[in-house]
Amino acid sequence: MANRRCFQTLTRCLQSIRTLSPISECLAPYTAPALNQTLAATPPNYFFVNKFNVYQRAAVAMRSFCSRHTDSDDDEEEDYETEEEELDEDDDDDYGENEEDSANLSAGEKVKGPTEIGYTVLGPLQKSDRVFKLYEPVFAVVQIGSHQFKVSNGDTIYTERLKHCDVNDKLVLNKVLMLGSQTQTIIGRPILPAAAVHAVVEEHALDAKVIIFKKKRRKNYRRTKGHRQELTKLRITDIQGIEKPENTMPLPPPTKEKEKAEKKVAMEA
């Protein structure tokens, strides 16, 4: 790039020297003797230029016209390629930078970030905790970030990657928009401050790969990249803030073996 620009600059300078008019034509002679003296007393620079055949008396101004500027197009292509390479390197380093930023945050900032998104980290799950329960006929609509989910206890949901929480951490989802059961429904304005949904982080996973194709017209530029969004899998364990009816799960139907055993007991009696 630098050598090409230097060569173009040198070519322009030489071309401008070739198109200069001679000194004899620039000076307006008043008389014939004065003209002869002027031609005889030509400065040495004029002969120095003639020595290298840079100036000619019959020089014609040369102009080149071209509809396609190949040099500039090549330069722009190289610039675009270098920009894209820098962007790719930045994308590769984003994940590491995010981890370093989270490590440098204070305790107050670690609490403030999740609260704005809509959850609170309680701590790791202990072996003595009995958080998993049977199904209850109660549902809730919660908001995490910019997404809303309708959940019941025992359900699993995938959200965007939640910060400052690890696998097997207990969470409380604070932004509850609605609660409902078989007998009542409570709608928030916009949220219910007394309601809460408890969950446990099961894993941090990656979504399916999405192909991203980029193209720039008249630049011979095409790029195909893949992206996998980071997700967090949550298991809903409990819903609080609404009266829960008693768990009236239907009993499983009796099998044929049990019916035969009951008949035998009745016959013996």
mmCIF file of C-alpha atoms in Angstrom:
data_model
loop_
_atom_site.group_PDB
_atom_site.id
_atom_site.type_symbol
_atom_site.label_atom_id
_atom_site.label_comp_id
_atom_site.label_asym_id
_atom_site.label_seq_id
_atom_site.Cartn_x
_atom_site.Cartn_y
_atom_site.Cartn_z
ATOM 1 C CA MET A 1 0.000 0.000 0.000
ATOM 2 C CA ALA A 2 2.701 2.531 1.001
ATOM 3 C CA ASN A 3 4.943 1.673 -1.978
ATOM 4 C CA ARG A 4 2.026 2.079 -4.383
ATOM 5 C CA ARG A 5 1.140 5.510 -2.993
ATOM 6 C CA CYS A 6 4.766 6.681 -3.184
ATOM 7 C CA PHE A 7 4.983 5.543 -6.799
ATOM 8 C CA GLN A 8 1.765 7.398 -7.695
ATOM 9 C CA THR A 9 3.016 10.600 -6.025
ATOM 10 C CA LEU A 10 6.344 10.416 -7.874
ATOM 11 C CA THR A 11 4.534 9.893 -11.191
ATOM 12 C CA ARG A 12 2.369 12.970 -10.619
ATOM 13 C CA CYS A 13 5.438 15.117 -9.836
ATOM 14 C CA LEU A 14 7.267 14.021 -12.995
ATOM 15 C CA GLN A 15 4.155 14.586 -15.085
ATOM 16 C CA SER A 16 3.777 18.139 -13.758
ATOM 17 C CA ILE A 17 7.445 18.888 -14.596
ATOM 18 C CA ARG A 18 6.945 17.646 -18.171
ATOM 19 C CA THR A 19 3.950 19.891 -18.734
ATOM 20 C CA LEU A 20 5.728 23.100 -17.583
ATOM 21 C CA SER A 21 6.291 25.781 -20.227
ATOM 22 C CA PRO A 22 9.918 26.825 -20.953
ATOM 23 C CA ILE A 23 11.358 29.910 -19.344
ATOM 24 C CA SER A 24 11.860 31.583 -22.730
ATOM 25 C CA GLU A 25 8.120 31.494 -23.374
ATOM 26 C CA CYS A 26 7.254 32.780 -19.913
ATOM 27 C CA LEU A 27 9.419 35.903 -20.348
ATOM 28 C CA ALA A 28 7.944 38.346 -22.820
ATOM 29 C CA PRO A 29 10.829 39.625 -25.044
ATOM 30 C CA TYR A 30 10.601 43.273 -26.017
ATOM 31 C CA THR A 31 13.213 43.274 -28.782
ATOM 32 C CA ALA A 32 15.098 40.783 -30.886
ATOM 33 C CA PRO A 33 18.448 41.427 -29.129
ATOM 34 C CA ALA A 34 16.822 40.937 -25.775
ATOM 35 C CA LEU A 35 15.356 37.655 -27.007
ATOM 36 C CA ASN A 36 18.758 36.434 -28.181
ATOM 37 C CA GLN A 37 20.338 37.380 -24.874
ATOM 38 C CA THR A 38 17.606 35.561 -22.993
ATOM 39 C CA LEU A 39 18.061 32.384 -25.016
ATOM 40 C CA ALA A 40 21.840 32.585 -24.669
ATOM 41 C CA ALA A 41 21.740 33.149 -20.926
ATOM 42 C CA THR A 42 19.601 30.115 -20.077
ATOM 43 C CA PRO A 43 20.027 29.059 -16.423
ATOM 44 C CA PRO A 44 21.849 25.794 -15.717
ATOM 45 C CA ASN A 45 18.736 24.236 -14.270
ATOM 46 C CA TYR A 46 17.162 24.284 -17.715
ATOM 47 C CA PHE A 47 20.044 22.260 -19.214
ATOM 48 C CA PHE A 48 20.022 19.939 -16.216
ATOM 49 C CA VAL A 49 16.431 19.098 -16.934
ATOM 50 C CA ASN A 50 17.139 18.584 -20.640
ATOM 51 C CA LYS A 51 20.032 16.308 -19.761
ATOM 52 C CA PHE A 52 17.661 13.782 -18.253
ATOM 53 C CA ASN A 53 15.103 14.211 -21.053
ATOM 54 C CA VAL A 54 12.403 15.203 -18.601
ATOM 55 C CA TYR A 55 11.510 18.405 -20.468
ATOM 56 C CA GLN A 56 10.935 18.530 -24.226
ATOM 57 C CA ARG A 57 10.066 21.591 -26.250
ATOM 58 C CA ALA A 58 7.224 19.829 -28.032
ATOM 59 C CA ALA A 59 5.815 18.313 -24.863
ATOM 60 C CA VAL A 60 2.084 17.764 -24.909
ATOM 61 C CA ALA A 61 -0.026 17.664 -21.760
ATOM 62 C CA MET A 62 -0.989 14.020 -21.226
ATOM 63 C CA ARG A 63 -4.278 13.073 -19.625
ATOM 64 C CA SER A 64 -5.504 9.541 -18.992
ATOM 65 C CA PHE A 65 -9.181 8.832 -18.460
ATOM 66 C CA CYS A 66 -10.482 5.568 -17.085
ATOM 67 C CA SER A 67 -13.990 4.534 -16.070
ATOM 68 C CA ARG A 68 -12.797 1.852 -13.643
ATOM 69 C CA HIS A 69 -10.427 2.742 -10.856
ATOM 70 C CA THR A 70 -8.970 -0.663 -10.110
ATOM 71 C CA ASP A 71 -6.409 0.628 -7.632
ATOM 72 C CA SER A 72 -8.980 2.348 -5.444
ATOM 73 C CA ASP A 73 -11.274 -0.690 -5.575
ATOM 74 C CA ASP A 74 -8.426 -2.937 -4.466
ATOM 75 C CA ASP A 75 -7.591 -0.546 -1.650
ATOM 76 C CA GLU A 76 -11.212 -0.489 -0.461
ATOM 77 C CA GLU A 77 -11.399 -4.298 -0.605
ATOM 78 C CA GLU A 78 -8.273 -4.597 1.511
ATOM 79 C CA ASP A 79 -9.667 -2.055 3.985
ATOM 80 C CA TYR A 80 -12.952 -3.984 4.301
ATOM 81 C CA GLU A 81 -11.111 -7.274 4.806
ATOM 82 C CA THR A 82 -8.926 -5.807 7.539
ATOM 83 C CA GLU A 83 -12.001 -4.316 9.248
ATOM 84 C CA GLU A 84 -13.804 -7.675 9.179
ATOM 85 C CA GLU A 85 -10.758 -9.479 10.558
ATOM 86 C CA GLU A 86 -10.659 -7.006 13.441
ATOM 87 C CA LEU A 87 -14.387 -7.515 14.074
ATOM 88 C CA ASP A 88 -13.950 -11.306 14.110
ATOM 89 C CA GLU A 89 -11.138 -11.005 16.638
ATOM 90 C CA ASP A 90 -13.307 -8.734 18.793
ATOM 91 C CA ASP A 91 -16.171 -11.268 18.719
ATOM 92 C CA ASP A 92 -13.807 -14.040 19.812
ATOM 93 C CA ASP A 93 -12.566 -11.964 22.750
ATOM 94 C CA ASP A 94 -16.018 -10.836 23.950
ATOM 95 C CA TYR A 95 -16.645 -13.908 26.088
ATOM 96 C CA GLY A 96 -13.304 -13.634 27.883
ATOM 97 C CA GLU A 97 -13.768 -9.910 28.487
ATOM 98 C CA ASN A 98 -17.239 -10.501 29.945
ATOM 99 C CA GLU A 99 -15.815 -13.040 32.398
ATOM 100 C CA GLU A 100 -13.069 -10.621 33.450
ATOM 101 C CA ASP A 101 -15.596 -7.809 33.920
ATOM 102 C CA SER A 102 -17.833 -9.997 36.083
ATOM 103 C CA ALA A 103 -14.831 -10.974 38.217
ATOM 104 C CA ASN A 104 -13.880 -7.321 38.765
ATOM 105 C CA LEU A 105 -17.393 -6.220 39.811
ATOM 106 C CA SER A 106 -18.134 -5.457 43.438
ATOM 107 C CA ALA A 107 -20.773 -7.218 45.543
ATOM 108 C CA GLY A 108 -23.224 -4.326 45.174
ATOM 109 C CA GLU A 109 -22.934 -4.321 41.378
ATOM 110 C CA LYS A 110 -23.420 -8.102 41.284
ATOM 111 C CA VAL A 111 -26.725 -7.670 43.154
ATOM 112 C CA LYS A 112 -27.894 -4.637 41.173
ATOM 113 C CA GLY A 113 -27.490 -6.275 37.752
ATOM 114 C CA PRO A 114 -29.706 -9.332 38.409
ATOM 115 C CA THR A 115 -32.328 -7.178 40.172
ATOM 116 C CA GLU A 116 -32.784 -5.047 37.052
ATOM 117 C CA ILE A 117 -33.257 -8.178 34.937
ATOM 118 C CA GLY A 118 -35.779 -9.660 37.380
ATOM 119 C CA TYR A 119 -34.129 -12.262 39.606
ATOM 120 C CA THR A 120 -32.162 -12.615 42.833
ATOM 121 C CA VAL A 121 -29.486 -15.201 43.613
ATOM 122 C CA LEU A 122 -29.996 -16.878 47.012
ATOM 123 C CA GLY A 123 -27.000 -19.194 46.972
ATOM 124 C CA PRO A 124 -26.059 -22.773 46.130
ATOM 125 C CA LEU A 125 -28.503 -25.623 46.626
ATOM 126 C CA GLN A 126 -27.736 -27.801 49.654
ATOM 127 C CA LYS A 127 -28.347 -31.529 49.996
ATOM 128 C CA SER A 128 -30.675 -30.924 52.938
ATOM 129 C CA ASP A 129 -32.930 -28.583 50.921
ATOM 130 C CA ARG A 130 -36.222 -30.111 49.846
ATOM 131 C CA VAL A 131 -37.216 -27.670 47.148
ATOM 132 C CA PHE A 132 -38.735 -30.040 44.602
ATOM 133 C CA LYS A 133 -42.435 -30.695 45.154
ATOM 134 C CA LEU A 134 -45.299 -32.459 43.436
ATOM 135 C CA TYR A 135 -47.318 -30.667 40.787
ATOM 136 C CA GLU A 136 -49.689 -27.987 42.100
ATOM 137 C CA PRO A 137 -52.548 -26.546 39.986
ATOM 138 C CA VAL A 138 -51.130 -23.014 40.123
ATOM 139 C CA PHE A 139 -49.442 -21.001 37.367
ATOM 140 C CA ALA A 140 -47.563 -17.721 37.134
ATOM 141 C CA VAL A 141 -46.436 -15.376 34.373
ATOM 142 C CA VAL A 142 -42.914 -14.093 35.032
ATOM 143 C CA GLN A 143 -40.680 -11.684 33.134
ATOM 144 C CA ILE A 144 -36.938 -12.259 32.786
ATOM 145 C CA GLY A 145 -35.216 -9.524 30.844
ATOM 146 C CA SER A 146 -37.421 -8.834 27.824
ATOM 147 C CA HIS A 147 -39.153 -12.250 27.714
ATOM 148 C CA GLN A 148 -42.231 -13.548 29.522
ATOM 149 C CA PHE A 149 -42.944 -17.144 30.537
ATOM 150 C CA LYS A 150 -46.005 -18.954 31.875
ATOM 151 C CA VAL A 151 -44.750 -21.522 34.392
ATOM 152 C CA SER A 152 -45.871 -23.989 37.035
ATOM 153 C CA ASN A 153 -43.786 -25.861 39.556
ATOM 154 C CA GLY A 154 -41.799 -28.627 37.895
ATOM 155 C CA ASP A 155 -41.519 -26.816 34.529
ATOM 156 C CA THR A 156 -38.220 -26.050 32.805
ATOM 157 C CA ILE A 157 -37.561 -22.893 30.790
ATOM 158 C CA TYR A 158 -34.638 -21.574 28.740
ATOM 159 C CA THR A 159 -33.710 -17.918 29.156
ATOM 160 C CA GLU A 160 -30.845 -15.737 28.045
ATOM 161 C CA ARG A 161 -27.583 -16.337 29.896
ATOM 162 C CA LEU A 162 -28.067 -15.134 33.493
ATOM 163 C CA LYS A 163 -25.047 -13.462 35.064
ATOM 164 C CA HIS A 164 -23.523 -14.032 38.492
ATOM 165 C CA CYS A 165 -25.124 -17.458 38.995
ATOM 166 C CA ASP A 166 -23.740 -20.972 38.672
ATOM 167 C CA VAL A 167 -25.253 -24.409 38.234
ATOM 168 C CA ASN A 168 -27.351 -25.576 41.233
ATOM 169 C CA ASP A 169 -27.872 -22.014 42.478
ATOM 170 C CA LYS A 170 -31.270 -21.053 43.905
ATOM 171 C CA LEU A 171 -33.011 -18.061 42.312
ATOM 172 C CA VAL A 172 -36.088 -15.975 43.093
ATOM 173 C CA LEU A 173 -37.894 -14.471 40.086
ATOM 174 C CA ASN A 174 -39.277 -11.138 41.300
ATOM 175 C CA LYS A 175 -41.100 -9.771 38.265
ATOM 176 C CA VAL A 176 -44.360 -11.736 38.504
ATOM 177 C CA LEU A 177 -47.002 -10.291 36.181
ATOM 178 C CA MET A 178 -49.884 -12.656 36.953
ATOM 179 C CA LEU A 179 -50.884 -15.528 39.222
ATOM 180 C CA GLY A 180 -53.693 -17.982 38.652
ATOM 181 C CA SER A 181 -55.331 -21.102 40.037
ATOM 182 C CA GLN A 182 -58.587 -23.006 39.567
ATOM 183 C CA THR A 183 -60.511 -20.532 41.740
ATOM 184 C CA GLN A 184 -58.876 -17.108 41.277
ATOM 185 C CA THR A 185 -56.629 -15.006 39.058
ATOM 186 C CA ILE A 186 -54.482 -12.081 40.219
ATOM 187 C CA ILE A 187 -53.146 -9.567 37.683
ATOM 188 C CA GLY A 188 -50.374 -7.126 38.561
ATOM 189 C CA ARG A 189 -50.089 -3.421 37.703
ATOM 190 C CA PRO A 190 -47.632 -4.159 36.194
ATOM 191 C CA ILE A 191 -46.144 -6.626 38.735
ATOM 192 C CA LEU A 192 -47.246 -8.280 41.968
ATOM 193 C CA PRO A 193 -44.855 -7.214 44.760
ATOM 194 C CA ALA A 194 -46.005 -9.960 47.161
ATOM 195 C CA ALA A 195 -45.545 -12.787 44.646
ATOM 196 C CA ALA A 196 -42.390 -14.764 43.963
ATOM 197 C CA VAL A 197 -41.357 -17.727 41.857
ATOM 198 C CA HIS A 198 -38.507 -19.946 43.051
ATOM 199 C CA ALA A 199 -36.224 -21.739 40.596
ATOM 200 C CA VAL A 200 -32.947 -23.667 40.411
ATOM 201 C CA VAL A 201 -30.256 -23.286 37.736
ATOM 202 C CA GLU A 202 -29.806 -26.640 36.011
ATOM 203 C CA GLU A 203 -27.234 -25.769 33.335
ATOM 204 C CA HIS A 204 -25.703 -23.110 31.115
ATOM 205 C CA ALA A 205 -26.024 -24.280 27.513
ATOM 206 C CA LEU A 206 -25.704 -23.056 23.925
ATOM 207 C CA ASP A 207 -28.573 -22.759 21.481
ATOM 208 C CA ALA A 208 -28.565 -24.290 18.001
ATOM 209 C CA LYS A 209 -26.179 -22.710 15.504
ATOM 210 C CA VAL A 210 -27.561 -19.889 13.364
ATOM 211 C CA ILE A 211 -25.832 -19.235 10.026
ATOM 212 C CA ILE A 212 -25.119 -15.560 9.295
ATOM 213 C CA PHE A 213 -24.288 -14.626 5.682
ATOM 214 C CA LYS A 214 -22.788 -11.224 4.855
ATOM 215 C CA LYS A 215 -22.342 -9.773 1.380
ATOM 216 C CA LYS A 216 -21.249 -6.379 0.033
ATOM 217 C CA ARG A 217 -22.151 -5.337 -3.469
ATOM 218 C CA ARG A 218 -19.403 -4.745 -6.026
ATOM 219 C CA LYS A 219 -16.731 -5.590 -3.453
ATOM 220 C CA ASN A 220 -16.355 -9.332 -4.068
ATOM 221 C CA TYR A 221 -16.995 -9.763 -0.338
ATOM 222 C CA ARG A 222 -18.843 -12.763 1.115
ATOM 223 C CA ARG A 223 -18.614 -14.136 4.622
ATOM 224 C CA THR A 224 -20.471 -17.031 6.284
ATOM 225 C CA LYS A 225 -20.337 -17.240 10.046
ATOM 226 C CA GLY A 226 -22.124 -19.275 12.713
ATOM 227 C CA HIS A 227 -23.500 -18.010 16.017
ATOM 228 C CA ARG A 228 -24.736 -19.924 19.076
ATOM 229 C CA GLN A 229 -26.666 -17.963 21.677
ATOM 230 C CA GLU A 230 -25.848 -18.600 25.339
ATOM 231 C CA LEU A 231 -28.821 -19.858 27.370
ATOM 232 C CA THR A 232 -29.608 -20.784 30.970
ATOM 233 C CA LYS A 233 -31.919 -23.657 31.870
ATOM 234 C CA LEU A 234 -34.127 -23.088 34.948
ATOM 235 C CA ARG A 235 -36.274 -25.554 36.881
ATOM 236 C CA ILE A 236 -39.316 -23.993 38.600
ATOM 237 C CA THR A 237 -39.681 -25.318 42.155
ATOM 238 C CA ASP A 238 -42.349 -23.199 43.876
ATOM 239 C CA ILE A 239 -44.861 -20.374 43.310
ATOM 240 C CA GLN A 240 -45.745 -18.104 46.228
ATOM 241 C CA GLY A 241 -48.327 -15.344 46.638
ATOM 242 C CA ILE A 242 -51.601 -17.189 45.967
ATOM 243 C CA GLU A 243 -53.772 -19.655 47.878
ATOM 244 C CA LYS A 244 -53.042 -23.176 46.752
ATOM 245 C CA PRO A 245 -55.766 -25.822 46.751
ATOM 246 C CA GLU A 246 -55.051 -29.201 48.217
ATOM 247 C CA ASN A 247 -53.204 -31.551 45.944
ATOM 248 C CA THR A 248 -55.982 -33.841 44.674
ATOM 249 C CA MET A 249 -54.067 -35.909 42.193
ATOM 250 C CA PRO A 250 -56.194 -38.751 40.719
ATOM 251 C CA LEU A 251 -55.179 -42.207 41.878
ATOM 252 C CA PRO A 252 -53.846 -44.585 39.226
ATOM 253 C CA PRO A 253 -56.418 -47.126 37.967
ATOM 254 C CA PRO A 254 -56.189 -50.560 39.644
ATOM 255 C CA THR A 255 -54.415 -53.239 37.674
ATOM 256 C CA LYS A 256 -55.776 -56.709 36.907
ATOM 257 C CA GLU A 257 -53.403 -58.384 39.352
ATOM 258 C CA LYS A 258 -54.673 -56.236 42.213
ATOM 259 C CA GLU A 259 -58.295 -57.001 41.278
ATOM 260 C CA LYS A 260 -57.594 -60.751 41.288
ATOM 261 C CA ALA A 261 -55.846 -60.529 44.673
ATOM 262 C CA GLU A 262 -58.798 -58.633 46.153
ATOM 263 C CA LYS A 263 -61.257 -61.242 44.812
ATOM 264 C CA LYS A 264 -59.223 -64.078 46.349
ATOM 265 C CA VAL A 265 -59.192 -62.334 49.731
ATOM 266 C CA ALA A 266 -62.968 -61.833 49.520
ATOM 267 C CA MET A 267 -63.582 -65.514 48.593
ATOM 268 C CA GLU A 268 -61.430 -66.778 51.463
ATOM 269 C CA ALA A 269 -63.273 -64.570 53.920
#
